Coordinates of C-alpha atoms in Angstrom, one line a residue:
M1 CA 59.5 32.3 -14.4
S2 CA 56.5 33.1 -16.8
F3 CA 55.8 30.8 -19.6
N4 CA 53.5 33.3 -21.4
R5 CA 55.7 33.8 -24.3
F6 CA 55.3 30.0 -25.0
M7 CA 51.5 30.2 -25.3
H8 CA 49.8 29.0 -28.3
P9 CA 50.1 31.7 -30.9
R10 CA 46.4 32.0 -31.4
N11 CA 45.7 32.3 -27.7
R12 CA 44.4 35.8 -27.1
Y13 CA 45.9 36.1 -23.8
K14 CA 49.5 35.7 -25.1
S15 CA 49.7 39.1 -26.6
S16 CA 46.8 40.7 -24.6
P17 CA 46.9 39.5 -20.9
P18 CA 44.0 40.3 -18.7
D19 CA 43.8 44.0 -17.5
F20 CA 42.7 43.6 -13.9
A21 CA 42.1 47.3 -13.5
E22 CA 39.9 47.5 -16.6
L23 CA 37.9 44.3 -15.6
A24 CA 37.4 45.7 -12.0
A25 CA 36.1 49.0 -13.4
N26 CA 33.6 47.2 -15.7
Y27 CA 32.5 44.3 -13.5
P28 CA 31.5 45.0 -9.7
T29 CA 31.5 41.5 -8.8
F30 CA 35.2 41.2 -9.8
R31 CA 36.0 44.5 -8.2
E32 CA 35.2 43.0 -4.8
H33 CA 38.2 40.6 -5.1
V34 CA 41.0 42.8 -6.3
E35 CA 43.6 44.7 -4.4
M36 CA 46.0 47.5 -5.2
N37 CA 49.6 47.4 -4.1
L38 CA 51.8 50.4 -3.2
N39 CA 52.9 50.8 -6.8
G40 CA 49.4 51.3 -7.9
K41 CA 49.1 47.8 -9.6
V42 CA 45.8 46.0 -9.3
T43 CA 46.3 42.3 -8.2
V44 CA 44.3 39.3 -7.5
D45 CA 45.0 36.9 -4.7
F46 CA 44.9 33.4 -6.5
K47 CA 44.7 31.6 -3.2
N48 CA 41.4 33.0 -2.6
P49 CA 38.8 30.6 -4.2
E50 CA 36.2 33.3 -4.5
A51 CA 38.6 35.6 -6.3
L52 CA 39.7 32.8 -8.6
R53 CA 36.1 32.1 -9.4
A54 CA 35.3 35.8 -10.1
L55 CA 38.2 36.0 -12.4
T56 CA 37.3 32.9 -14.5
C57 CA 33.6 34.1 -14.6
T58 CA 34.6 37.7 -15.5
L59 CA 37.0 36.6 -18.3
L60 CA 34.5 34.3 -20.0
K61 CA 31.9 37.0 -19.9
D62 CA 34.2 39.8 -21.1
D63 CA 36.0 37.9 -23.8
Y64 CA 33.4 35.3 -25.0
G65 CA 30.0 36.6 -23.8
L66 CA 29.5 33.5 -21.6
D67 CA 27.5 33.6 -18.4
I68 CA 28.4 30.7 -16.1
S69 CA 27.9 29.7 -12.3
L70 CA 30.4 27.8 -10.4
P71 CA 30.3 26.2 -6.9
L72 CA 33.3 26.9 -4.7
D73 CA 33.7 23.2 -3.8
R74 CA 34.4 22.1 -7.4
L75 CA 37.2 22.8 -9.8
V76 CA 37.5 26.4 -10.9
P77 CA 39.3 26.4 -14.3
T78 CA 41.8 28.8 -15.6
V79 CA 40.7 30.2 -18.9
P80 CA 44.2 30.6 -20.7
L81 CA 45.1 26.9 -20.1
R82 CA 41.8 25.6 -21.3
L83 CA 42.2 27.9 -24.4
N84 CA 45.7 26.4 -25.2
Y85 CA 44.1 22.9 -25.2
I86 CA 41.2 24.0 -27.6
H87 CA 43.8 25.5 -30.0
W88 CA 46.0 22.4 -29.9
I89 CA 43.0 20.4 -31.0
E90 CA 42.4 22.8 -33.7
D91 CA 45.9 22.0 -35.0
L92 CA 45.3 18.4 -34.7
I93 CA 42.2 18.2 -36.8
Q94 CA 42.7 21.0 -39.2
Q95 CA 42.8 20.1 -43.0
D96 CA 43.3 23.0 -45.4
G97 CA 42.6 25.2 -42.5
N98 CA 39.1 23.8 -42.1
Y99 CA 38.8 23.2 -38.3
K100 CA 35.7 25.2 -37.7
G101 CA 32.1 24.1 -38.1
S102 CA 29.4 21.8 -36.8
H103 CA 31.0 18.9 -38.7
V104 CA 33.5 18.7 -35.9
H105 CA 32.0 16.6 -33.0
G106 CA 34.1 16.3 -29.8
I107 CA 33.8 14.3 -26.7
D108 CA 34.7 15.9 -23.3
I109 CA 35.4 13.3 -20.7
G110 CA 34.6 14.8 -17.3
T111 CA 33.3 18.2 -18.3
G112 CA 33.1 19.4 -14.8
A113 CA 30.8 22.1 -13.4
S114 CA 31.9 24.9 -15.7
C115 CA 31.5 22.8 -19.0
I116 CA 34.3 25.1 -20.2
Y117 CA 35.7 23.1 -23.0
P118 CA 32.4 22.6 -24.8
L119 CA 31.4 26.3 -24.3
L120 CA 34.7 27.5 -25.6
G121 CA 34.7 25.1 -28.5
V122 CA 31.2 26.2 -29.5
V123 CA 31.9 29.9 -29.2
E124 CA 35.3 29.7 -31.0
N125 CA 34.7 27.2 -33.6
D126 CA 30.8 26.3 -33.8
W127 CA 31.7 22.7 -32.7
K128 CA 29.4 20.1 -31.3
F129 CA 30.1 18.4 -28.2
T130 CA 29.1 15.3 -26.1
A131 CA 30.1 16.1 -22.5
T132 CA 30.4 13.2 -19.9
E133 CA 30.4 13.5 -16.2
T134 CA 30.1 11.2 -13.2
D135 CA 29.4 13.7 -10.4
A136 CA 25.8 14.9 -9.8
V137 CA 26.8 18.4 -8.7
N138 CA 28.8 18.9 -11.8
I139 CA 26.1 17.6 -14.0
K140 CA 23.6 20.1 -12.5
Y141 CA 25.9 23.1 -12.9
A142 CA 27.1 22.1 -16.4
T143 CA 23.4 21.7 -17.6
E144 CA 22.5 25.0 -16.1
N145 CA 25.5 26.7 -17.8
I146 CA 24.5 25.2 -21.1
E147 CA 21.0 26.5 -20.8
R148 CA 22.0 29.8 -19.6
N149 CA 24.1 30.4 -22.8
D150 CA 21.4 28.8 -25.0
K151 CA 23.8 26.1 -26.3
Q152 CA 21.4 23.1 -25.9
D153 CA 21.5 22.4 -29.7
K154 CA 25.4 22.1 -29.6
I155 CA 26.2 20.5 -26.3
K156 CA 24.7 17.4 -24.7
V157 CA 25.7 16.1 -21.3
I158 CA 25.4 12.5 -20.2
K159 CA 26.0 10.8 -17.0
T160 CA 28.5 7.9 -16.9
N161 CA 30.4 5.9 -14.3
E162 CA 34.3 5.8 -13.6
D163 CA 34.7 2.5 -15.4
S164 CA 33.0 3.8 -18.6
L165 CA 34.9 6.7 -20.1
L166 CA 34.0 6.3 -23.7
E167 CA 31.9 3.2 -23.8
K168 CA 28.5 4.6 -23.1
V169 CA 28.9 7.5 -25.7
L170 CA 30.1 5.2 -28.4
E171 CA 27.7 2.2 -27.7
N172 CA 24.7 4.5 -27.4
N173 CA 25.5 6.1 -30.8
P174 CA 26.9 3.2 -32.8
R175 CA 26.9 4.9 -36.3
E176 CA 28.3 8.2 -35.0
C177 CA 32.0 8.9 -35.5
Y178 CA 33.7 11.6 -33.4
T179 CA 36.6 14.1 -34.5
F180 CA 38.4 13.9 -31.2
C181 CA 37.9 13.2 -27.4
M182 CA 39.6 15.5 -24.7
C183 CA 40.1 15.1 -21.0
N184 CA 41.3 16.9 -18.1
P185 CA 42.0 13.8 -15.8
P186 CA 42.5 13.6 -12.1
F187 CA 46.2 14.2 -11.7
Y188 CA 46.7 12.7 -8.3
G189 CA 46.6 9.1 -6.8
S190 CA 45.9 10.0 -3.2
P191 CA 44.7 13.0 -1.0
M192 CA 48.3 13.4 0.4
E193 CA 49.6 13.7 -3.2
A194 CA 46.9 16.2 -4.1
Q195 CA 48.0 18.3 -1.0
G196 CA 51.5 18.2 -2.2
L197 CA 52.8 16.2 0.8
V198 CA 54.4 13.6 -1.4
S199 CA 56.3 13.4 -4.8
R200 CA 57.1 17.1 -4.5
S201 CA 60.8 18.3 -4.2
E202 CA 61.8 20.4 -1.4
D203 CA 63.3 23.1 -3.7
R204 CA 60.1 23.3 -5.8
P205 CA 58.2 26.4 -5.0
E206 CA 54.6 26.1 -3.5
P207 CA 51.8 26.7 -6.0
R208 CA 50.5 30.3 -6.4
S209 CA 46.9 29.3 -6.8
I210 CA 44.4 27.4 -4.8
N211 CA 43.1 23.9 -6.0
T212 CA 39.2 24.0 -5.4
A213 CA 38.7 20.6 -7.0
S214 CA 36.7 17.9 -5.2
D215 CA 38.3 14.5 -4.5
T216 CA 36.4 13.0 -7.4
E217 CA 37.8 15.6 -9.7
C218 CA 41.5 15.4 -8.8
I219 CA 42.1 11.9 -7.2
A220 CA 41.8 8.5 -8.8
E221 CA 43.3 5.2 -8.1
G222 CA 46.7 5.1 -9.8
G223 CA 46.6 8.8 -10.6
E224 CA 46.5 10.3 -13.9
V225 CA 48.6 7.6 -15.6
A226 CA 46.0 4.8 -14.7
F227 CA 43.1 7.1 -15.6
I228 CA 44.5 7.9 -19.1
K229 CA 45.4 4.2 -19.5
K230 CA 41.7 3.5 -19.5
I231 CA 41.2 5.9 -22.3
I232 CA 44.0 4.1 -24.2
A233 CA 42.2 0.8 -23.6
D234 CA 38.9 2.2 -25.0
S235 CA 40.7 3.6 -27.9
V236 CA 42.1 0.2 -28.7
K237 CA 38.6 -1.2 -28.7
Y238 CA 36.8 1.7 -30.8
R239 CA 40.0 2.8 -32.8
E240 CA 38.7 4.8 -35.8
R241 CA 35.5 5.7 -34.2
V242 CA 37.3 8.8 -32.8
R243 CA 39.8 10.4 -35.1
W244 CA 42.0 11.9 -32.3
Y245 CA 42.2 10.6 -28.7
T246 CA 43.7 13.2 -26.6
S247 CA 44.3 14.0 -22.8
M248 CA 45.9 16.7 -20.7
V249 CA 48.8 15.4 -18.5
G250 CA 49.6 17.1 -15.2
K251 CA 53.1 15.8 -14.6
K252 CA 55.9 15.4 -17.2
K253 CA 57.1 12.2 -15.9
S254 CA 53.7 10.6 -16.8
I255 CA 54.4 10.9 -20.5
W256 CA 57.0 8.0 -20.6
P257 CA 54.5 5.3 -19.2
L258 CA 51.8 6.5 -21.4
K259 CA 53.9 6.3 -24.6
T260 CA 55.0 2.9 -23.5
E261 CA 51.4 1.8 -23.1
L262 CA 50.6 3.0 -26.5
K263 CA 53.8 1.4 -27.9
K264 CA 52.5 -1.9 -26.4
Y265 CA 49.3 -1.7 -28.6
K266 CA 51.3 -0.7 -31.7
V267 CA 49.9 2.8 -32.0
R268 CA 51.9 4.3 -34.7
T269 CA 50.9 8.1 -34.6
V270 CA 51.5 9.7 -31.2
T271 CA 52.3 13.1 -30.4
T272 CA 52.7 15.4 -27.3
T273 CA 52.7 19.1 -26.6
E274 CA 53.3 21.6 -23.7
F275 CA 50.6 23.9 -22.5
C276 CA 52.4 27.0 -21.2
Q277 CA 50.8 29.9 -19.2
G278 CA 51.8 32.2 -16.4
R279 CA 53.9 30.0 -14.1
T280 CA 52.1 26.9 -14.9
M281 CA 53.0 24.2 -17.4
R282 CA 50.9 21.2 -18.3
W283 CA 51.4 18.6 -21.1
G284 CA 49.2 17.1 -23.7
I285 CA 49.1 13.6 -25.4
A286 CA 47.4 12.6 -28.6
W287 CA 47.2 9.4 -30.7
T288 CA 45.2 8.2 -33.7
F289 CA 44.5 5.0 -35.6
T290 CA 43.8 6.9 -38.7
E291 CA 46.5 7.2 -41.3
D292 CA 47.3 11.0 -41.1
D293 CA 49.6 12.4 -43.7
S294 CA 49.4 16.0 -42.3
S295 CA 52.4 17.3 -40.3
L296 CA 51.9 17.1 -36.4
P297 CA 51.9 20.4 -34.6
V298 CA 54.9 21.4 -32.6
S299 CA 54.4 23.5 -29.4
P300 CA 56.0 27.0 -29.3
R301 CA 58.2 25.9 -26.3
K302 CA 59.5 22.7 -28.0
K303 CA 60.0 24.6 -31.3
F304 CA 62.1 27.2 -29.5
K305 CA 64.2 24.4 -27.7
T306 CA 64.7 22.6 -31.1
E307 CA 65.9 25.7 -32.9
K308 CA 68.5 26.3 -30.3
E309 CA 71.8 24.8 -31.5
K310 CA 72.7 21.8 -29.3
P311 CA 76.3 20.3 -29.7
Q312 CA 76.4 16.6 -30.1
M313 CA 78.0 14.7 -27.3
K314 CA 80.5 12.1 -28.8
I315 CA 81.9 9.3 -26.7
Q316 CA 84.8 7.0 -27.6
V317 CA 84.1 3.5 -26.1
P318 CA 87.0 1.8 -24.4
E319 CA 88.4 -1.3 -26.2
T320 CA 87.7 -3.4 -23.1
F321 CA 84.1 -2.3 -23.1
V322 CA 83.9 -3.2 -26.7
R323 CA 85.4 -6.8 -26.2
N324 CA 83.1 -7.5 -23.4
A325 CA 80.0 -6.3 -25.2
V326 CA 81.0 -8.5 -28.1
E327 CA 81.2 -11.5 -25.8
R328 CA 77.7 -10.9 -24.5
L329 CA 76.3 -10.5 -28.0
S330 CA 74.1 -13.4 -29.2
I331 CA 75.6 -16.0 -31.4
T332 CA 73.0 -15.4 -34.0
E333 CA 73.6 -11.7 -34.4
A334 CA 77.4 -12.2 -34.2
I335 CA 77.2 -14.6 -37.2
Q336 CA 75.0 -12.4 -39.2
N337 CA 77.4 -9.5 -39.1
R338 CA 81.0 -8.9 -40.2
P339 CA 83.6 -8.2 -37.5
P340 CA 83.4 -4.2 -37.8
A341 CA 79.6 -4.4 -37.8
T342 CA 79.6 -7.0 -35.0
R343 CA 81.6 -4.4 -32.7
L344 CA 79.2 -1.6 -33.4
L345 CA 76.1 -3.8 -33.0
A346 CA 77.4 -5.0 -29.7
V347 CA 78.0 -1.6 -28.4
Q348 CA 74.5 -0.6 -29.6
R349 CA 73.0 -3.4 -27.7
E350 CA 74.7 -2.4 -24.4
V351 CA 73.8 1.3 -24.7
E352 CA 70.1 0.2 -25.5
K353 CA 70.2 -1.9 -22.4
M354 CA 71.4 1.0 -20.4
M355 CA 68.9 3.4 -21.6
T356 CA 66.1 1.0 -20.9
E357 CA 67.1 0.4 -17.4
L358 CA 67.4 4.2 -16.8
Q359 CA 63.9 4.6 -18.4
I360 CA 65.3 7.0 -21.1
Q361 CA 63.5 7.1 -24.4
Y362 CA 65.9 6.7 -27.1
K363 CA 65.9 6.9 -31.0
L364 CA 68.6 5.1 -32.9
L365 CA 70.2 7.2 -35.8
N366 CA 72.6 4.7 -37.2
N367 CA 75.1 4.5 -40.1
K368 CA 78.1 2.3 -41.0
I369 CA 80.9 4.1 -39.1
E370 CA 79.3 5.2 -35.8
I371 CA 76.2 4.9 -33.6
K372 CA 74.0 7.9 -32.8
F373 CA 71.1 7.9 -30.4
E374 CA 68.7 10.9 -29.8
L375 CA 67.8 10.6 -26.0
T376 CA 64.8 12.0 -24.2
A377 CA 64.8 11.8 -20.4
F378 CA 61.4 12.5 -18.7
H379 CA 62.8 12.4 -15.1
N380 CA 66.2 12.0 -13.4
T381 CA 66.8 8.3 -13.1
W382 CA 70.7 8.4 -13.3
A383 CA 71.5 10.3 -10.1
H384 CA 73.0 8.5 -7.1
Q385 CA 73.9 5.3 -9.1
R386 CA 76.6 4.3 -6.8
R387 CA 74.3 4.7 -3.7
K388 CA 71.5 2.7 -5.5
R389 CA 74.0 -0.1 -6.3
R390 CA 75.2 -0.1 -2.7
E391 CA 71.7 -0.4 -1.4
A392 CA 70.8 -3.1 -3.8
L393 CA 73.8 -5.0 -2.5
K394 CA 72.7 -4.7 1.0
K395 CA 69.2 -5.8 0.2
E396 CA 70.6 -8.9 -1.6
L397 CA 72.9 -9.8 1.2
K398 CA 69.9 -9.4 3.7
D399 CA 67.6 -11.6 1.7
V400 CA 70.3 -14.3 1.6
Q401 CA 70.7 -14.1 5.3
Q402 CA 66.8 -14.4 5.8
T403 CA 66.7 -17.3 3.4
K404 CA 69.4 -19.2 5.6
N405 CA 67.5 -18.2 9.0
Q406 CA 70.5 -16.3 10.2
P407 CA 70.3 -13.1 12.1
S408 CA 71.0 -10.0 10.1
T409 CA 72.7 -6.7 11.1
D410 CA 72.5 -4.9 7.8
V411 CA 75.9 -5.3 6.1
E412 CA 78.1 -5.9 9.1
L413 CA 78.2 -9.7 9.0
T414 CA 80.3 -12.2 10.9
G415 CA 82.5 -14.5 9.1
G416 CA 85.7 -13.5 7.2
S417 CA 84.7 -15.3 3.7
T418 CA 81.4 -13.4 3.7
Q419 CA 83.0 -10.1 4.4
T420 CA 85.6 -10.8 1.7
Q421 CA 82.8 -11.5 -0.8
I422 CA 81.1 -8.2 0.1
N423 CA 84.4 -6.3 -0.4
A424 CA 84.9 -8.1 -3.7
D425 CA 81.5 -7.2 -4.8
I426 CA 81.9 -3.5 -3.8
E427 CA 85.3 -3.5 -5.6
T428 CA 83.8 -5.0 -8.6
T429 CA 81.0 -2.2 -8.7
H430 CA 83.7 0.3 -8.2
D431 CA 85.9 -0.9 -11.1
S432 CA 82.7 -1.1 -13.3
T433 CA 81.9 2.5 -12.4
Q434 CA 85.5 3.6 -13.2
T435 CA 85.5 1.9 -16.4
Q436 CA 82.4 4.0 -17.5
R437 CA 84.1 7.1 -16.3
N438 CA 87.1 6.3 -18.5
A439 CA 84.9 5.9 -21.6
E440 CA 85.6 9.3 -23.0
H441 CA 89.5 8.8 -22.8
T442 CA 89.8 5.8 -25.1
D443 CA 90.3 5.8 -28.9
S444 CA 88.5 2.8 -30.2
T445 CA 84.9 2.4 -31.5
K446 CA 82.8 5.5 -31.6
C447 CA 79.1 5.6 -30.6

């Protein structure tokens, strides 16, 4: 499925995708890497690193007048995705439509050999950039690309280390305040993950393009979550020195722990977006310590999903569930509320506990007669709950056996009383599950 219709509305490739036939006719270096199928359509083999490099260099030359050189053993960026990120930054910083000009100074963390974000930002909006990089090869190519396009007065590249993402830039320029920082972080935590050998579902199709990035560009200890958490830690230290802290995110499931980390530091203004292009989707996260009254941008895909009518799901909670919830409610909360409110509060606390255990983000939309939750799930944590409970029970029994220094044969234990206890526990689990399933058939408190 193509996501092109959800590209940023200002992305030039949304309404005018690259014409490979025209580009091949105008650029001999690109013509070497195109093929024509039986229907007469000109195509590009995205698994060929030389073809991928030729396409990127040709698009930058044809559409932006940029002349760049790229090594084949470093990341070859795709132009539409990078342009989506640039346009999102524009949306974040614009005030009265004034997001262009040299008063905007950005930091590009890990600029890569292409230096594509600073070059696009300068050509599109006349921004200034400080670009950081740890890899010597990337620094060499990035510097040459800046000089080749005569942008030395707009872009400065500095060498940093992996533990100093923002510190060197901000400490060396103590009086400078920056409009934003951006980052294309290492997505993976290990070489096996980078090769798609782990954490990739069997029904998910193989990627259609090759990844040419070096290990230093795509792999970091702890993956993208740990890397972006370093940016969060720096942002807490320097706060308003940068107006908007942003990063691309490669996996949707990474959004939840990053939002949780920001919540831990009591960051009030956080927003996310989706970068849609071709058959690839990426995400973006941004936060600020500045009081910003302007409305936050909404991605086209998120706007499309919001505008679709979604029926609300209503559940009538069983009376037995309500009574048990009230019994578990703290004495302080029970005293502070009248009986009807106490019942609602008790159910609310139980639902919040469930959502937290399932790692589902929730927003309470409460009133006096019912409880409403707006739920956002970032990955499936609720499937196979019965199996998970059974495995947890097995592990608990095995731990008990090991503590008593008795031999273990998984769940099949000797001794009638022990087996009776296992059956009782399983029966209790079954009853609890059945109670939850019957939730929609009762007629008591609504939530």
